[in-house]
mmCIF file of C-alpha atoms and ligand atoms in Angstrom:
data_model
loop_
_atom_site.group_PDB
_atom_site.id
_atom_site.type_symbol
_atom_site.label_atom_id
_atom_site.label_comp_id
_atom_site.label_asym_id
_atom_site.label_seq_id
_atom_site.Cartn_x
_atom_site.Cartn_y
_atom_site.Cartn_z
ATOM 1 C CA MET I 233 -35.231 -20.549 9.992
ATOM 2 C CA LYS I 234 -33.438 -17.231 9.677
ATOM 3 C CA LYS I 235 -30.036 -17.578 8.018
ATOM 4 C CA LYS I 236 -27.003 -16.581 10.068
ATOM 5 C CA THR I 237 -25.492 -13.199 9.321
ATOM 6 C CA TYR I 238 -21.725 -12.947 9.481
ATOM 7 C CA LYS I 239 -20.149 -9.792 10.845
ATOM 8 C CA ILE I 240 -16.854 -8.845 9.191
ATOM 9 C CA ILE I 241 -14.711 -5.892 10.191
ATOM 10 C CA SER I 242 -12.186 -4.399 7.781
ATOM 11 C CA VAL I 243 -9.548 -2.176 9.385
ATOM 12 C CA ILE I 244 -7.925 0.534 7.289
ATOM 13 C CA GLY I 245 -5.870 3.590 8.193
ATOM 14 C CA ALA I 246 -3.078 4.424 5.749
ATOM 15 C CA ARG I 247 -3.330 5.558 2.108
ATOM 16 C CA PRO I 248 -2.603 2.212 0.415
ATOM 17 C CA GLN I 249 -5.146 0.480 2.654
ATOM 18 C CA PHE I 250 -8.025 2.639 1.434
ATOM 19 C CA ILE I 251 -7.129 1.544 -2.081
ATOM 20 C CA LYS I 252 -6.780 -2.147 -1.153
ATOM 21 C CA ALA I 253 -10.087 -2.138 0.745
ATOM 22 C CA SER I 254 -12.071 -0.851 -2.215
ATOM 23 C CA PRO I 255 -12.260 -4.082 -4.288
ATOM 24 C CA ILE I 256 -12.649 -6.090 -1.076
ATOM 25 C CA GLU I 257 -15.726 -4.103 -0.039
ATOM 26 C CA LEU I 258 -17.125 -4.658 -3.510
ATOM 27 C CA ALA I 259 -16.484 -8.418 -3.398
ATOM 28 C CA PHE I 260 -18.132 -8.845 0.017
ATOM 29 C CA SER I 261 -21.114 -6.686 -0.977
ATOM 30 C CA LYS I 262 -22.211 -9.623 -3.159
ATOM 31 C CA PHE I 263 -22.869 -11.741 -0.049
ATOM 32 C CA GLU I 264 -26.272 -10.914 1.430
ATOM 33 C CA ASN I 265 -25.448 -12.727 4.653
ATOM 34 C CA VAL I 266 -22.506 -10.408 5.466
ATOM 35 C CA GLU I 267 -22.720 -7.349 7.678
ATOM 36 C CA PHE I 268 -19.568 -5.467 6.696
ATOM 37 C CA TYR I 269 -18.037 -2.842 8.987
ATOM 38 C CA SER I 270 -15.167 -0.555 8.079
ATOM 39 C CA ILE I 271 -13.020 0.947 10.838
ATOM 40 C CA HIS I 272 -10.544 3.771 10.153
ATOM 41 C CA THR I 273 -7.633 3.956 12.580
ATOM 42 C CA GLY I 274 -6.952 7.599 11.685
ATOM 43 C CA GLN I 275 -3.283 6.884 10.914
ATOM 44 C CA HIS I 276 -3.586 9.052 7.794
ATOM 45 C CA TYR I 277 -5.949 11.961 8.156
ATOM 46 C CA ASP I 278 -5.301 14.799 5.662
ATOM 47 C CA GLU I 279 -8.110 15.219 3.131
ATOM 48 C CA ASN I 280 -5.874 14.088 0.246
ATOM 49 C CA MET I 281 -4.367 11.179 2.212
ATOM 50 C CA SER I 282 -7.730 9.803 3.342
ATOM 51 C CA GLN I 283 -11.167 11.291 2.503
ATOM 52 C CA ILE I 284 -10.390 11.689 -1.215
ATOM 53 C CA PHE I 285 -10.110 7.898 -1.541
ATOM 54 C CA PHE I 286 -13.463 7.380 0.191
ATOM 55 C CA ASN I 287 -15.046 9.757 -2.319
ATOM 56 C CA GLN I 288 -13.331 8.408 -5.424
ATOM 57 C CA LEU I 289 -13.602 4.729 -4.614
ATOM 58 C CA ASN I 290 -17.047 4.812 -2.954
ATOM 59 C CA LEU I 291 -15.683 3.357 0.244
ATOM 60 C CA LYS I 292 -18.067 2.569 3.072
ATOM 61 C CA LYS I 293 -18.365 5.270 5.704
ATOM 62 C CA PRO I 294 -16.331 4.059 8.687
ATOM 63 C CA TYR I 295 -18.323 2.795 11.656
ATOM 64 C CA LYS I 296 -15.747 4.684 13.717
ATOM 65 C CA THR I 297 -12.568 6.664 13.065
ATOM 66 C CA LEU I 298 -9.884 6.507 15.744
ATOM 67 C CA GLU I 299 -7.311 9.234 16.287
ATOM 68 C CA SER I 300 -3.944 7.533 15.937
ATOM 69 C CA GLY I 301 -2.272 9.842 13.388
ATOM 70 C CA GLY I 302 1.063 11.636 13.861
ATOM 71 C CA LYS I 303 2.277 9.655 16.875
ATOM 72 C CA SER I 304 5.380 7.608 17.665
ATOM 73 C CA HIS I 305 5.305 3.934 16.685
ATOM 74 C CA ALA I 306 4.557 2.779 20.233
ATOM 75 C CA LYS I 307 1.857 5.373 20.901
ATOM 76 C CA GLN I 308 0.227 4.869 17.516
ATOM 77 C CA THR I 309 0.204 1.073 17.724
ATOM 78 C CA ALA I 310 -0.975 1.167 21.348
ATOM 79 C CA ASP I 311 -3.819 3.582 20.557
ATOM 80 C CA ILE I 312 -4.929 1.365 17.676
ATOM 81 C CA LEU I 313 -4.736 -1.745 19.866
ATOM 82 C CA ILE I 314 -6.875 -0.171 22.580
ATOM 83 C CA GLY I 315 -9.337 1.499 20.210
ATOM 84 C CA ILE I 316 -9.858 -1.607 18.070
ATOM 85 C CA GLU I 317 -10.243 -3.842 21.126
ATOM 86 C CA GLU I 318 -13.147 -1.705 22.362
ATOM 87 C CA LEU I 319 -14.843 -1.876 18.966
ATOM 88 C CA LEU I 320 -14.296 -5.623 18.640
ATOM 89 C CA ILE I 321 -15.969 -6.153 22.000
ATOM 90 C CA GLU I 322 -18.837 -3.875 20.964
ATOM 91 C CA ILE I 323 -19.424 -5.440 17.539
ATOM 92 C CA MET I 324 -18.237 -9.008 18.223
ATOM 93 C CA PRO I 325 -17.388 -9.807 14.595
ATOM 94 C CA ASP I 326 -16.929 -13.299 13.177
ATOM 95 C CA LEU I 327 -13.721 -12.198 11.469
ATOM 96 C CA ILE I 328 -11.456 -9.192 10.973
ATOM 97 C CA ILE I 329 -9.625 -8.263 7.764
ATOM 98 C CA VAL I 330 -6.282 -6.445 7.846
ATOM 99 C CA TYR I 331 -4.175 -5.251 4.925
ATOM 100 C CA GLY I 332 -0.445 -4.995 4.288
ATOM 101 C CA ASP I 333 2.102 -4.035 6.893
ATOM 102 C CA THR I 334 1.415 -0.721 8.620
ATOM 103 C CA ASN I 335 1.005 0.044 12.307
ATOM 104 C CA SER I 336 -2.761 -0.112 11.668
ATOM 105 C CA THR I 337 -2.317 -3.708 10.452
ATOM 106 C CA ILE I 338 -0.461 -5.029 13.479
ATOM 107 C CA GLY I 339 -2.444 -2.965 16.019
ATOM 108 C CA ALA I 340 -5.753 -4.317 14.743
ATOM 109 C CA ALA I 341 -4.514 -7.887 14.260
ATOM 110 C CA LEU I 342 -3.082 -8.059 17.770
ATOM 111 C CA ALA I 343 -6.320 -6.809 19.338
ATOM 112 C CA ALA I 344 -8.271 -9.482 17.432
ATOM 113 C CA ALA I 345 -5.815 -12.283 18.250
ATOM 114 C CA LYS I 346 -6.151 -11.645 21.987
ATOM 115 C CA LEU I 347 -9.943 -11.863 21.694
ATOM 116 C CA HIS I 348 -9.702 -15.063 19.604
ATOM 117 C CA ILE I 349 -11.341 -13.390 16.632
ATOM 118 C CA PRO I 350 -10.153 -14.941 13.347
ATOM 119 C CA ILE I 351 -7.875 -12.703 11.278
ATOM 120 C CA ALA I 352 -7.628 -12.605 7.482
ATOM 121 C CA HIS I 353 -4.383 -10.986 6.311
ATOM 122 C CA ILE I 354 -4.391 -9.578 2.805
ATOM 123 C CA GLU I 355 -0.948 -9.245 1.211
ATOM 124 C CA ALA I 356 0.565 -11.912 3.469
ATOM 125 C CA GLY I 357 3.995 -13.527 3.036
ATOM 126 C CA LEU I 358 5.878 -10.479 1.772
ATOM 127 C CA ARG I 359 9.388 -9.973 3.147
ATOM 128 C CA SER I 360 12.149 -7.428 2.660
ATOM 129 C CA PHE I 361 14.429 -9.290 5.096
ATOM 130 C CA ASN I 362 15.282 -5.908 6.589
ATOM 131 C CA LYS I 363 14.028 -5.692 10.154
ATOM 132 C CA GLN I 364 15.058 -2.031 10.358
ATOM 133 C CA MET I 365 11.868 -1.367 8.421
ATOM 134 C CA PRO I 366 8.860 -1.012 10.725
ATOM 135 C CA GLU I 367 6.796 -2.716 8.023
ATOM 136 C CA GLU I 368 8.924 -5.885 8.140
ATOM 137 C CA VAL I 369 8.251 -6.324 11.853
ATOM 138 C CA ASN I 370 4.557 -5.580 11.349
ATOM 139 C CA ARG I 371 4.110 -8.068 8.535
ATOM 140 C CA ILE I 372 6.018 -10.951 10.144
ATOM 141 C CA LEU I 373 4.028 -10.610 13.364
ATOM 142 C CA THR I 374 0.707 -10.220 11.542
ATOM 143 C CA ASP I 375 1.330 -13.307 9.404
ATOM 144 C CA HIS I 376 2.107 -15.390 12.466
ATOM 145 C CA ILE I 377 -1.131 -14.512 14.267
ATOM 146 C CA SER I 378 -3.405 -14.684 11.223
ATOM 147 C CA ASP I 379 -5.856 -17.499 10.502
ATOM 148 C CA LEU I 380 -6.411 -16.888 6.796
ATOM 149 C CA LEU I 381 -3.495 -15.690 4.693
ATOM 150 C CA PHE I 382 -3.943 -14.295 1.211
ATOM 151 C CA VAL I 383 -0.705 -14.117 -0.780
ATOM 152 C CA PRO I 384 -0.101 -12.330 -4.075
ATOM 153 C CA SER I 385 2.695 -14.585 -5.375
ATOM 154 C CA GLU I 386 4.351 -18.016 -5.251
ATOM 155 C CA THR I 387 7.317 -16.372 -3.559
ATOM 156 C CA ALA I 388 5.086 -15.253 -0.695
ATOM 157 C CA LEU I 389 3.454 -18.684 -0.502
ATOM 158 C CA ASN I 390 6.847 -20.387 -0.263
ATOM 159 C CA GLN I 391 8.039 -17.853 2.284
ATOM 160 C CA LEU I 392 5.131 -18.634 4.600
ATOM 161 C CA ALA I 393 5.731 -22.374 4.133
ATOM 162 C CA SER I 394 9.373 -21.875 5.106
ATOM 163 C CA GLU I 395 8.156 -20.220 8.315
ATOM 164 C CA GLY I 396 5.819 -23.153 9.038
ATOM 165 C CA ILE I 397 2.621 -21.419 7.930
ATOM 166 C CA ASN I 398 0.797 -23.836 5.608
ATOM 167 C CA GLN I 399 -2.832 -23.889 6.649
ATOM 168 C CA ASP I 400 -5.464 -21.646 5.067
ATOM 169 C CA VAL I 401 -2.922 -19.904 2.865
ATOM 170 C CA TYR I 402 -4.342 -18.917 -0.532
ATOM 171 C CA LEU I 403 -2.558 -17.674 -3.622
ATOM 172 C CA CYS I 404 -4.983 -15.125 -5.050
ATOM 173 C CA GLY I 405 -2.983 -12.361 -6.740
ATOM 174 C CA ASP I 406 -2.924 -8.727 -5.739
ATOM 175 C CA VAL I 407 -6.004 -6.692 -4.828
ATOM 176 C CA MET I 408 -4.307 -3.504 -6.085
ATOM 177 C CA LYS I 409 -4.391 -4.993 -9.569
ATOM 178 C CA ASP I 410 -8.155 -5.553 -9.198
ATOM 179 C CA ILE I 411 -8.924 -1.937 -8.394
ATOM 180 C CA MET I 412 -6.497 -0.517 -10.939
ATOM 181 C CA ASN I 413 -8.104 -2.606 -13.689
ATOM 182 C CA ILE I 414 -11.613 -1.596 -12.635
ATOM 183 C CA CYS I 415 -10.655 2.093 -12.837
ATOM 184 C CA LEU I 416 -8.931 1.709 -16.201
ATOM 185 C CA GLU I 417 -11.880 -0.234 -17.622
ATOM 186 C CA GLN I 418 -14.361 2.359 -16.393
ATOM 187 C CA LYS I 419 -12.183 5.054 -18.007
ATOM 188 C CA ILE I 420 -12.147 7.219 -14.908
ATOM 189 C CA VAL I 421 -8.426 7.879 -15.119
ATOM 190 C CA PRO I 422 -8.093 11.391 -16.588
ATOM 191 C CA ALA I 423 -6.306 11.873 -19.902
ATOM 192 C CA GLN I 424 -3.048 13.839 -19.821
ATOM 193 C CA ASN I 425 -1.301 15.818 -22.511
ATOM 194 C CA ASN I 426 2.022 16.190 -20.798
ATOM 195 C CA LYS I 427 4.034 13.023 -21.504
ATOM 196 C CA ASN I 428 7.606 14.021 -21.073
ATOM 197 C CA TYR I 429 8.431 13.653 -17.414
ATOM 198 C CA TYR I 430 9.435 11.283 -14.634
ATOM 199 C CA TYR I 431 7.060 10.657 -11.739
ATOM 200 C CA THR I 432 8.313 10.438 -8.160
ATOM 201 C CA THR I 433 7.158 9.664 -4.622
ATOM 202 C CA ILE I 434 9.511 9.283 -1.647
ATOM 203 C CA HIS I 435 8.406 8.623 1.946
ATOM 204 C CA ARG I 436 10.447 5.827 3.543
ATOM 205 C CA PRO I 437 12.222 6.797 6.793
ATOM 206 C CA TYR I 438 15.664 5.791 5.452
ATOM 207 C CA ASN I 439 15.234 8.226 2.545
ATOM 208 C CA THR I 440 13.615 11.063 4.469
ATOM 209 C CA ASP I 441 14.682 11.055 8.108
ATOM 210 C CA ASN I 442 18.244 12.131 7.326
ATOM 211 C CA LYS I 443 18.592 15.608 5.827
ATOM 212 C CA ASP I 444 21.720 14.838 3.758
ATOM 213 C CA ARG I 445 20.169 11.703 2.319
ATOM 214 C CA LEU I 446 16.980 13.472 1.260
ATOM 215 C CA LEU I 447 18.953 16.385 -0.201
ATOM 216 C CA HIS I 448 21.118 13.940 -2.121
ATOM 217 C CA ILE I 449 17.995 12.367 -3.655
ATOM 218 C CA LEU I 450 16.514 15.767 -4.554
ATOM 219 C CA ASN I 451 19.789 17.011 -6.055
ATOM 220 C CA THR I 452 19.999 13.862 -8.170
ATOM 221 C CA LEU I 453 16.429 14.273 -9.449
ATOM 222 C CA ASN I 454 17.255 17.885 -10.195
ATOM 223 C CA THR I 455 19.960 16.864 -12.681
ATOM 224 C CA LEU I 456 17.901 14.378 -14.748
ATOM 225 C CA ASP I 457 17.301 15.019 -18.455
ATOM 226 C CA LYS I 458 13.526 15.413 -18.111
ATOM 227 C CA PRO I 459 11.415 17.264 -15.555
ATOM 228 C CA VAL I 460 10.403 15.384 -12.445
ATOM 229 C CA ILE I 461 6.876 15.597 -11.061
ATOM 230 C CA PHE I 462 7.101 14.800 -7.355
ATOM 231 C CA SER I 463 3.924 13.961 -5.419
ATOM 232 C CA ILE I 464 5.079 14.854 -1.965
ATOM 233 C CA HIS I 465 3.977 12.730 1.005
ATOM 234 C CA PRO I 466 3.217 14.752 4.180
ATOM 235 C CA ARG I 467 6.026 13.002 6.021
ATOM 236 C CA THR I 468 8.542 14.252 3.441
ATOM 237 C CA LEU I 469 7.019 17.731 3.220
ATOM 238 C CA ASN I 470 6.945 18.189 7.007
ATOM 239 C CA LEU I 471 10.584 17.185 7.318
ATOM 240 C CA LEU I 472 11.753 19.428 4.467
ATOM 241 C CA LYS I 473 9.794 22.456 5.621
ATOM 242 C CA ASN I 474 9.851 22.219 9.397
ATOM 243 C CA SER I 475 12.850 20.121 10.407
ATOM 244 C CA TYR I 476 15.368 20.854 7.613
ATOM 245 C CA GLN I 477 14.030 24.288 6.563
ATOM 246 C CA ILE I 478 14.710 23.565 2.905
ATOM 247 C CA ASP I 479 12.697 25.493 0.293
ATOM 248 C CA LEU I 480 11.056 23.447 -2.431
ATOM 249 C CA ASN I 481 13.132 25.316 -4.956
ATOM 250 C CA PHE I 482 14.596 22.851 -7.432
ATOM 251 C CA ASN I 483 14.594 23.887 -11.114
ATOM 252 C CA ASN I 484 13.873 20.454 -12.494
ATOM 253 C CA ILE I 485 11.361 19.295 -9.890
ATOM 254 C CA ALA I 486 7.677 20.260 -9.771
ATOM 255 C CA PHE I 487 6.318 19.377 -6.337
ATOM 256 C CA ILE I 488 2.617 18.581 -6.243
ATOM 257 C CA GLU I 489 0.464 17.673 -3.275
ATOM 258 C CA PRO I 490 -0.552 14.034 -2.715
ATOM 259 C CA GLN I 491 -2.874 13.101 -5.544
ATOM 260 C CA GLY I 492 -6.172 11.297 -5.528
ATOM 261 C CA TYR I 493 -6.055 7.754 -6.859
ATOM 262 C CA PHE I 494 -7.281 8.578 -10.377
ATOM 263 C CA ASP I 495 -4.847 11.441 -10.962
ATOM 264 C CA ASN I 496 -2.049 9.379 -9.538
ATOM 265 C CA LEU I 497 -2.776 6.602 -12.020
ATOM 266 C CA ALA I 498 -2.787 9.182 -14.812
ATOM 267 C CA TYR I 499 0.636 10.466 -13.748
ATOM 268 C CA LEU I 500 1.926 6.882 -13.621
ATOM 269 C CA LYS I 501 0.420 5.911 -16.951
ATOM 270 C CA ASN I 502 1.888 8.838 -18.861
ATOM 271 C CA CYS I 503 5.344 9.204 -17.369
ATOM 272 C CA ASP I 504 8.599 8.002 -18.907
ATOM 273 C CA CYS I 505 9.833 6.429 -15.694
ATOM 274 C CA VAL I 506 8.640 6.035 -12.096
ATOM 275 C CA ILE I 507 11.176 6.846 -9.394
ATOM 276 C CA THR I 508 9.876 5.818 -5.987
ATOM 277 C CA ASP I 509 10.342 4.044 -2.686
ATOM 278 C CA SER I 510 6.651 3.123 -2.447
ATOM 279 C CA GLY I 511 5.556 -0.504 -2.386
ATOM 280 C CA GLY I 512 2.302 0.004 -4.265
ATOM 281 C CA MET I 513 3.771 2.244 -6.951
ATOM 282 C CA GLN I 514 6.360 -0.391 -7.947
ATOM 283 C CA LYS I 515 3.527 -2.751 -8.821
ATOM 284 C CA GLU I 516 1.337 -0.159 -10.488
ATOM 285 C CA ALA I 517 4.274 1.015 -12.613
ATOM 286 C CA TYR I 518 4.788 -2.604 -13.698
ATOM 287 C CA TRP I 519 1.138 -3.240 -14.579
ATOM 288 C CA LEU I 520 1.055 0.020 -16.529
ATOM 289 C CA LYS I 521 4.280 -1.020 -18.297
ATOM 290 C CA ARG I 522 6.320 1.887 -17.026
ATOM 291 C CA LYS I 523 9.948 1.401 -16.105
ATOM 292 C CA CYS I 524 10.541 1.839 -12.378
ATOM 293 C CA ILE I 525 13.575 2.799 -10.350
ATOM 294 C CA THR I 526 13.176 1.989 -6.682
ATOM 295 C CA ILE I 527 15.284 4.020 -4.279
ATOM 296 C CA ARG I 528 15.836 1.200 -1.834
ATOM 297 C CA LYS I 529 18.346 -1.537 -1.031
ATOM 298 C CA GLU I 530 15.755 -4.296 -1.321
ATOM 299 C CA THR I 531 12.169 -4.856 -2.369
ATOM 300 C CA GLU I 532 9.432 -7.224 -1.254
ATOM 301 C CA TRP I 533 8.194 -7.234 -4.848
ATOM 302 C CA THR I 534 11.193 -9.117 -6.241
ATOM 303 C CA GLU I 535 9.369 -10.338 -9.374
ATOM 304 C CA THR I 536 9.185 -6.751 -10.664
ATOM 305 C CA LEU I 537 12.994 -6.740 -10.906
ATOM 306 C CA GLU I 538 12.986 -9.320 -13.705
ATOM 307 C CA ASN I 539 13.905 -8.134 -17.220
ATOM 308 C CA GLY I 540 14.938 -4.721 -15.930
ATOM 309 C CA CYS I 541 11.337 -3.586 -15.350
ATOM 310 C CA ASN I 542 12.260 -2.342 -11.901
ATOM 311 C CA THR I 543 15.784 -1.542 -10.670
ATOM 312 C CA LEU I 544 16.969 -0.994 -7.122
ATOM 313 C CA VAL I 545 19.270 1.971 -6.583
ATOM 314 C CA PHE I 546 20.362 3.137 -3.175
ATOM 315 C CA ASP I 547 23.980 4.251 -2.805
ATOM 316 C CA ASN I 548 24.833 5.077 -6.404
ATOM 317 C CA LEU I 549 22.084 7.530 -7.232
ATOM 318 C CA SER I 550 24.164 8.864 -10.129
ATOM 319 C CA GLU I 551 23.287 5.628 -12.001
ATOM 320 C CA ILE I 552 19.634 6.632 -12.312
ATOM 321 C CA GLN I 553 20.040 8.514 -15.594
ATOM 322 C CA LYS I 554 21.819 5.589 -17.236
ATOM 323 C CA ILE I 555 19.184 3.092 -16.079
ATOM 324 C CA ILE I 556 16.368 5.285 -17.385
ATOM 325 C CA SER I 557 17.981 5.380 -20.818
ATOM 326 C CA ASP I 558 17.983 1.579 -21.211
ATOM 327 C CA THR I 559 14.583 0.953 -22.805
ATOM 328 C CA ASN I 560 14.771 -2.691 -23.797
ATOM 329 C CA ILE I 561 12.372 -4.169 -21.231
ATOM 330 C CA GLN I 562 9.453 -6.630 -21.260
ATOM 331 C CA PHE I 563 6.521 -6.937 -18.912
ATOM 332 C CA ASP I 564 4.509 -10.045 -17.982
ATOM 333 C CA ASP I 565 0.763 -9.331 -18.009
ATOM 334 C CA THR I 566 0.035 -12.025 -15.441
ATOM 335 C CA LEU I 567 2.331 -10.727 -12.717
ATOM 336 C CA TYR I 568 0.545 -10.875 -9.340
ATOM 337 C CA GLY I 569 -2.550 -12.522 -10.714
ATOM 338 C CA THR I 570 -5.381 -11.820 -13.083
ATOM 339 C CA ALA I 571 -7.191 -9.021 -11.249
ATOM 340 C CA ASN I 572 -9.695 -11.243 -9.445
ATOM 341 C CA ALA I 573 -7.933 -11.478 -6.070
ATOM 342 C CA SER I 574 -10.791 -9.843 -4.153
ATOM 343 C CA GLU I 575 -13.367 -12.345 -5.387
ATOM 344 C CA ILE I 576 -11.136 -15.257 -4.383
ATOM 345 C CA ILE I 577 -10.571 -13.652 -0.982
ATOM 346 C CA ALA I 578 -14.303 -13.153 -0.349
ATOM 347 C CA GLU I 579 -15.139 -16.719 -1.436
ATOM 348 C CA LYS I 580 -12.387 -18.365 0.631
ATOM 349 C CA THR I 581 -13.259 -16.237 3.639
ATOM 350 C CA MET I 582 -16.929 -17.174 3.479
ATOM 351 C CA ALA I 583 -16.059 -20.863 3.019
ATOM 352 C CA TYR I 584 -13.882 -20.592 6.127
ATOM 353 C CA LEU I 585 -16.712 -19.009 8.122
ATOM 354 C CA TYR I 586 -19.308 -21.584 6.976
ATOM 355 C CA LYS I 587 -16.952 -24.385 8.059
ATOM 356 C CA LYS I 588 -16.435 -22.999 11.556
HETATM 357 C C1 LIG P 223 2.920 4.755 6.767
HETATM 358 C C2 LIG P 223 3.317 3.299 6.910
HETATM 359 C C3 LIG P 223 4.077 2.858 5.665
HETATM 360 C C4 LIG P 223 3.287 3.145 4.401
HETATM 361 C C5 LIG P 223 2.840 4.594 4.378
HETATM 362 C C6 LIG P 223 1.904 4.800 3.225
HETATM 363 C C7 LIG P 223 3.815 2.506 9.194
HETATM 364 C C8 LIG P 223 4.873 2.189 10.159
HETATM 365 N N1 LIG P 223 4.208 3.110 8.067
HETATM 366 O O1 LIG P 223 4.114 5.526 6.700
HETATM 367 O O2 LIG P 223 4.302 1.467 5.731
HETATM 368 O O3 LIG P 223 4.127 2.893 3.302
HETATM 369 O O4 LIG P 223 2.140 4.902 5.586
HETATM 370 O O5 LIG P 223 1.807 6.139 2.862
HETATM 371 O O6 LIG P 223 2.669 2.198 9.435
HETATM 372 N N2 LIG P 223 1.082 12.761 8.224
HETATM 373 C C9 LIG P 223 0.365 13.901 7.962
HETATM 374 N N3 LIG P 223 -0.854 13.757 7.364
HETATM 375 C C10 LIG P 223 -1.383 12.559 7.030
HETATM 376 C C11 LIG P 223 -0.621 11.406 7.272
HETATM 377 C C12 LIG P 223 0.609 11.516 7.886
HETATM 378 O O7 LIG P 223 0.790 15.007 8.259
HETATM 379 O O8 LIG P 223 -2.503 12.507 6.498
HETATM 380 C C13 LIG P 223 2.371 12.874 8.919
HETATM 381 C C14 LIG P 223 2.242 12.269 10.316
HETATM 382 O O9 LIG P 223 1.826 13.217 11.251
HETATM 383 C C15 LIG P 223 3.617 11.759 10.592
HETATM 384 C C16 LIG P 223 4.191 11.478 9.209
HETATM 385 O O10 LIG P 223 3.347 12.097 8.260
HETATM 386 O O11 LIG P 223 4.374 12.734 11.221
HETATM 387 C C17 LIG P 223 4.309 10.006 8.939
HETATM 388 O O12 LIG P 223 3.038 9.351 9.023
HETATM 389 P P1 LIG P 223 2.937 7.825 9.531
HETATM 390 O O13 LIG P 223 1.571 7.313 9.317
HETATM 391 O O14 LIG P 223 3.528 7.699 10.892
HETATM 392 O O15 LIG P 223 3.958 7.065 8.600
HETATM 393 P P2 LIG P 223 4.116 7.075 7.010
HETATM 394 O O16 LIG P 223 5.463 7.563 6.687
HETATM 395 O O17 LIG P 223 2.939 7.746 6.414
HETATM 396 N N1 LIG P 224 -1.002 7.104 -4.447
HETATM 397 C C1 LIG P 224 -1.974 8.080 -4.652
HETATM 398 N N2 LIG P 224 -1.577 9.384 -4.712
HETATM 399 C C2 LIG P 224 -0.274 9.757 -4.590
HETATM 400 C C3 LIG P 224 0.702 8.762 -4.381
HETATM 401 C C4 LIG P 224 0.295 7.433 -4.298
HETATM 402 O O1 LIG P 224 -3.160 7.765 -4.794
HETATM 403 O O2 LIG P 224 -0.001 10.958 -4.668
HETATM 404 C C5 LIG P 224 -1.443 5.690 -4.371
HETATM 405 C C6 LIG P 224 -0.736 4.771 -5.342
HETATM 406 O O3 LIG P 224 -1.425 4.740 -6.576
HETATM 407 C C7 LIG P 224 -0.773 3.442 -4.608
HETATM 408 C C8 LIG P 224 -0.735 3.821 -3.144
HETATM 409 O O4 LIG P 224 -1.112 5.197 -3.094
HETATM 410 O O5 LIG P 224 -1.991 2.756 -4.887
HETATM 411 C C9 LIG P 224 0.636 3.654 -2.579
HETATM 412 O O6 LIG P 224 0.673 4.194 -1.294
HETATM 413 P P1 LIG P 224 2.018 4.657 -0.593
HETATM 414 O O7 LIG P 224 3.090 4.874 -1.575
HETATM 415 O O8 LIG P 224 1.635 5.779 0.297
HETATM 416 O O9 LIG P 224 2.325 3.426 0.373
HETATM 417 P P2 LIG P 224 3.100 2.038 0.155
HETATM 418 O O10 LIG P 224 2.510 1.344 -1.010
HETATM 419 O O11 LIG P 224 4.552 2.356 -0.012
HETATM 420 O O12 LIG P 224 2.880 1.327 1.444
#
């Protein structure tokens, strides 16, 4: 008798999701009875926000790429919902995988839920407890309609339990640690000579959508004691150039375009401090044992705050220099797992499908 083949769809669309999908694709490729489809929502679309990650990380060519980029929240989410629904009906998968907390995550998950297609949510249970963040709404809703929930930490596990979600929740660690370790082991992260700088990314609406706020951040970075290398997200660049008409003319800041994954890891690995509002970069800074300053009022990744490894700064930006200078910090090598999250996810997912 011919063995059943299981169809699994993985939906990606924003920069961090290309990175998270890479070890997942690898883990599922070990199962011969899986037909794995990747769908790109098109949320991010510039070459260096999308295609570069497919090239570097050998990602599967998407079965289809939707066109949801550069739209309002409602239009983007609605376009993803409609586009993914059509593809789900066409492919009829046994399960869909979604990652993190973007509009691509909730759009895809909602389409699947309405068609009764099981949903596996990777990076479940995270909370900032700030519903002003679009991501907080996306992740709460996605968790509550998911069938399999993969959490990176005990905190996330307990959070889901406190919301009544106990079934098919698995503590597996963080898939971003898997892919970072693979790249470091394979020595594909370029060497760098320059080691005397701080590395920055800023893209959250509350730091960028107000001109005075963004200028305040840039002016603060401009006064630090070492040069700042700033990988500028298209959201931030578009606002500075088109909406605020501010030249990228800051003596102490070198703006560079969004980097591929390998170069970004090299910048992280060699800097003296990471200054960011990114979720992923807080973790990567930690694993690479770089001090991090997070320009936010809260973080979902609360464990990184222990022992001064990561510090939240929002109102008092003038404190940044002082925090950087305090170097007495210790990192825990086992934070967010042991870099085998993707294997656990693939195994638990297949066990779930065999049981059904
Ligand atoms: C999105 C996610 C955020 C995640 C981030 C990762 C939501 C609600 N937000 O935020 O959680 O941290 O991605 O980077 O899903 N743009 C370009 N070129 C691109 C991509 C975007 O010009 O390749 C422009 C868009 O046209 C838009 C702006 O950047 O005007 C913001 O993009 P969008 O995807 O809406 O939100 P992000 O800020 O990227
Ligand atoms: N990243 C990258 N190039 C850059 C900046 C970030 O490859 O110029 C990677 C980074 O290593 C991390 C991910 O993108 O893996 C984080 O994505 P982002 O900050 O856009 O989103 P967030 O994690 O905040 O949702």
